[in-house]
Short mmCIF file of C-alpha atoms in Angstrom, two decimals:
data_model
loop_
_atom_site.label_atom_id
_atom_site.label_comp_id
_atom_site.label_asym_id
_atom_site.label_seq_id
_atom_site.Cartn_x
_atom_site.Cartn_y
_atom_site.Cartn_z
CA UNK A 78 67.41 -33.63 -18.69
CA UNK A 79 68.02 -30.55 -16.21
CA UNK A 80 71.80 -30.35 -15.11
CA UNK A 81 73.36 -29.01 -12.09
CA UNK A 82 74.82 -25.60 -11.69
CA UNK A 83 78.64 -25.73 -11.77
CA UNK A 84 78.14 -23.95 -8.36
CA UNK A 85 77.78 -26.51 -6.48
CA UNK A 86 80.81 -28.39 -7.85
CA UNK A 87 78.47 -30.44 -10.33
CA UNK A 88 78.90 -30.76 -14.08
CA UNK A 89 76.43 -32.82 -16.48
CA UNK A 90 72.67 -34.39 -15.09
CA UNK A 91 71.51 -34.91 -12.19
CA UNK A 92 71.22 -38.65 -12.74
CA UNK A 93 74.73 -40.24 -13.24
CA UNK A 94 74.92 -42.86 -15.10
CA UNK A 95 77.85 -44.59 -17.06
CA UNK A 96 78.25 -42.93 -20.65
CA UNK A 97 78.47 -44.93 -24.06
CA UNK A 98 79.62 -41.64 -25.51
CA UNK A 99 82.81 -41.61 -23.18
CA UNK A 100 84.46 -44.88 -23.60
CA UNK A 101 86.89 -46.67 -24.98
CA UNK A 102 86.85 -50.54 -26.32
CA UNK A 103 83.67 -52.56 -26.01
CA UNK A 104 80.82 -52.82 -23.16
CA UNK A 105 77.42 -54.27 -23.13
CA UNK A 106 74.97 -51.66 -21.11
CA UNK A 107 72.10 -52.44 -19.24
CA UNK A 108 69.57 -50.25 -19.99
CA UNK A 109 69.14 -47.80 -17.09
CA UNK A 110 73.63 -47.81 -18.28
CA UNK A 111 73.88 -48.27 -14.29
CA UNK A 112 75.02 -52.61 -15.12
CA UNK A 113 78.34 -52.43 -17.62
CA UNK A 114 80.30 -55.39 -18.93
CA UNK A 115 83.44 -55.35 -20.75
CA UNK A 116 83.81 -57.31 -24.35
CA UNK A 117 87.48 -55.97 -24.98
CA UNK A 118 90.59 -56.63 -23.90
CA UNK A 119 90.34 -53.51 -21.71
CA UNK A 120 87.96 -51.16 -21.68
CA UNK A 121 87.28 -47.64 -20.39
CA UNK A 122 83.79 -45.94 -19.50
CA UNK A 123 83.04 -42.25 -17.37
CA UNK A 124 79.92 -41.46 -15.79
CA UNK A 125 78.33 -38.53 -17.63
CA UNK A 126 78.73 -36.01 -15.03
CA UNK A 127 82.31 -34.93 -13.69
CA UNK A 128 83.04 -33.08 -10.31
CA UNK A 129 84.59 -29.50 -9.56
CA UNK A 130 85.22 -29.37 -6.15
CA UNK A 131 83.63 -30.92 -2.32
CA UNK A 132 83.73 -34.70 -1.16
CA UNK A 133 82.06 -37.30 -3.71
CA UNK A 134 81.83 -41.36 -3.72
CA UNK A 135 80.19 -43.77 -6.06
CA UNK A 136 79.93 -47.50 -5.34
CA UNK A 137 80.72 -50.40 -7.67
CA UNK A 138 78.82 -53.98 -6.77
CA UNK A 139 81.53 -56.44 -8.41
CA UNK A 140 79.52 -59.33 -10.04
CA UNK A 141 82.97 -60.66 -11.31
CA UNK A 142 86.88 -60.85 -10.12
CA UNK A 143 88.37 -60.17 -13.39
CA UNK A 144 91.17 -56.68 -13.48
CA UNK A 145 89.42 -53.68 -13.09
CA UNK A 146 90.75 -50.31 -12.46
CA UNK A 147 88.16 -47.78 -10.89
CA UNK A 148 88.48 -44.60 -9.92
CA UNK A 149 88.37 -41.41 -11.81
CA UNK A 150 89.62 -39.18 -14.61
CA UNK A 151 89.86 -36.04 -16.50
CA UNK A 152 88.76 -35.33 -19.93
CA UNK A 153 92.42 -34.81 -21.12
CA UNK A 154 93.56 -38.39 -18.99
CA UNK A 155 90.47 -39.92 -20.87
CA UNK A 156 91.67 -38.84 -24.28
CA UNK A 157 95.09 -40.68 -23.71
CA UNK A 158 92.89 -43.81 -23.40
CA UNK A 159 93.41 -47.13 -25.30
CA UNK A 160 92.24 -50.45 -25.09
CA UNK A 161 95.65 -51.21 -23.10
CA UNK A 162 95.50 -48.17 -20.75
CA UNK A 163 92.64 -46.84 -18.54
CA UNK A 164 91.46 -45.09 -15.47
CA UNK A 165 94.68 -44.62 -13.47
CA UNK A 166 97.41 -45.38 -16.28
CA UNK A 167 97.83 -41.30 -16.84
CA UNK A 168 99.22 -38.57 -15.22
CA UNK A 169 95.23 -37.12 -13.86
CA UNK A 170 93.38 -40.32 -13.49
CA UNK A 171 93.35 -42.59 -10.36
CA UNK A 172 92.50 -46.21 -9.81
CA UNK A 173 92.42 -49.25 -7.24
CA UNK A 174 92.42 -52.83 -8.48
CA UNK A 175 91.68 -55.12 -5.87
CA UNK A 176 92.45 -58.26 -8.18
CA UNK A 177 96.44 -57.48 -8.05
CA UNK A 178 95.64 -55.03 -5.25
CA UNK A 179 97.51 -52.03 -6.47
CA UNK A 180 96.78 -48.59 -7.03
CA UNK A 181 97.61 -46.72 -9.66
CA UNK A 182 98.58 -43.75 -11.02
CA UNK A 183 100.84 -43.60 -14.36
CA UNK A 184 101.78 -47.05 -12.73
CA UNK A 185 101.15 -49.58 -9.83
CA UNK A 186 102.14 -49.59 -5.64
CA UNK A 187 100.71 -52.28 -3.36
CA UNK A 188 97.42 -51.11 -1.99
CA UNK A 189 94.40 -52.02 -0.04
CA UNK A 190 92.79 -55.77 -0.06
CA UNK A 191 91.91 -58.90 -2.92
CA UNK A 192 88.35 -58.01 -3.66
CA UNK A 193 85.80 -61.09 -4.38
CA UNK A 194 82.73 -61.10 -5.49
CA UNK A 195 79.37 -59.26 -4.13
CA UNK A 196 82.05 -56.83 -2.50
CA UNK A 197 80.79 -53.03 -2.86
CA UNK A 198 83.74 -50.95 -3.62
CA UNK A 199 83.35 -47.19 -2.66
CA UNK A 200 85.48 -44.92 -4.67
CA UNK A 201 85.56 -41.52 -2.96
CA UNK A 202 87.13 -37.86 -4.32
CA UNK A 203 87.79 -35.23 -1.81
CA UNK A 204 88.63 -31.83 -4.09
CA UNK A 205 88.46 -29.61 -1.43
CA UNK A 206 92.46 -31.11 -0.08
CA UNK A 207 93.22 -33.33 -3.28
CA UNK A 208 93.00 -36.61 -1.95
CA UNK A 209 91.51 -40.38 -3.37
CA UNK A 210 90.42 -43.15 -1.10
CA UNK A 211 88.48 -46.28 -1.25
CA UNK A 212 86.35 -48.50 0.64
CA UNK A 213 85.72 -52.16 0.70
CA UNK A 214 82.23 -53.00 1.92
CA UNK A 215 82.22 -50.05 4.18
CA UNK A 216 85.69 -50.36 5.57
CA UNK A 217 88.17 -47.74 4.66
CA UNK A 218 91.31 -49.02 2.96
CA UNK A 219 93.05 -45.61 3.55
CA UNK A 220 94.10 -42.82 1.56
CA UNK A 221 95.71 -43.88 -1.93
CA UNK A 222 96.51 -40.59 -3.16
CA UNK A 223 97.15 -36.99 -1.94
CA UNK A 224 98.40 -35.58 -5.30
CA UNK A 225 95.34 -34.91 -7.21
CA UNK A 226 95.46 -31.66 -8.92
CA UNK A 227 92.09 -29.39 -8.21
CA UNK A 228 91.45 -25.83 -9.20
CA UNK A 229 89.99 -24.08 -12.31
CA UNK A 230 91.12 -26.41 -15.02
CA UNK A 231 90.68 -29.71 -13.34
CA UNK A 232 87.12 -31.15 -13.75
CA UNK A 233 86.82 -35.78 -12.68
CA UNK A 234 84.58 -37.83 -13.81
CA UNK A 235 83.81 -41.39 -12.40
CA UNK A 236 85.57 -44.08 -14.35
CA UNK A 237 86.15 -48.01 -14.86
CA UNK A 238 88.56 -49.70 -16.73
CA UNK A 239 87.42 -53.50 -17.14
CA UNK A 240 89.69 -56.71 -18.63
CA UNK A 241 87.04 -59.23 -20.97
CA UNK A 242 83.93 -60.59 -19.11
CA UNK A 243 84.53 -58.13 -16.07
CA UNK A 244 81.29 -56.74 -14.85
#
């Protein structure tokens, strides 16, 4: 598959999909690896293409309400990984968990709204000024973090973190 030019901020294919090769614990894939569910206690997955720099958002339809952290990470957060910490338990990765409603980032604060089922969860990255935010079905909860280290060694990938029988 053709990737990107770093130019434009863009790292990996042009089709992003979640990566088997980047995870930690137990999923089931669908086969297009667009569908994940978790079989471990918690599990981590990236999307095989991180960003640079600009504004980015993916979307997660939740077909379950079990604890899941999504957001998104760098390789060296990612290799810190276990199957009791994900995607916003390190220093460089960033989360929202609308099942305790917390954000995190090397631990929890209140944040944003319960999520239920058939919500679409936007999880945006603005590396131009540092920033994470997140939508629930369209509607902005806010900023959740201004502290997010850019520049010339910081590269993100999309990531979930997902309890047992969270899809």
């Amino acid at each position: 598959m053709k990737k990107r030019a770093e130019v434009d901020g863009v790292l990996g294919p042009a089709v992003v999909r979640m990566d088997p090769g980047r995870s930690m614990g137990y999923f089931v894939y669908s086969q297009d690896k667009l569908d994940i569910e978790g079989k471990s206690n918690f599990s981590t997955c990236c999307a095989n293409t991180a960003l640079t720099k600009g504004k980015w958002m993916y979307e997660v339809l939740l077909l379950s309400r079990g604890i899941m952290q999504l957001g998104w990470t760098t390789p060296s957060s990612f290799a810190n990984f276990t199957t009791q910490e994900g995607v916003g338990d390190t220093e460089n990765s960033f989360a929202f968990d609308g099942k305790r409603i917390k954000k995190w980032n090397k631990g929890a604060i209140d944040y944003g709204e319960e999520w239920n089922v058939g919500d679409v969860i936007g999880c945006c990255i603005d590396l131009d000024v540092g920033e994470v935010s997140y939508y629930r079905n369209g509607v902005s909860l806010g900023v959740a973090f201004c502290n997010v280290k850019t520049g010339t060694n910081f590269a993100y990938f999309p990531a979930v973190s997902l309890s047992s029988r969270s899809t």
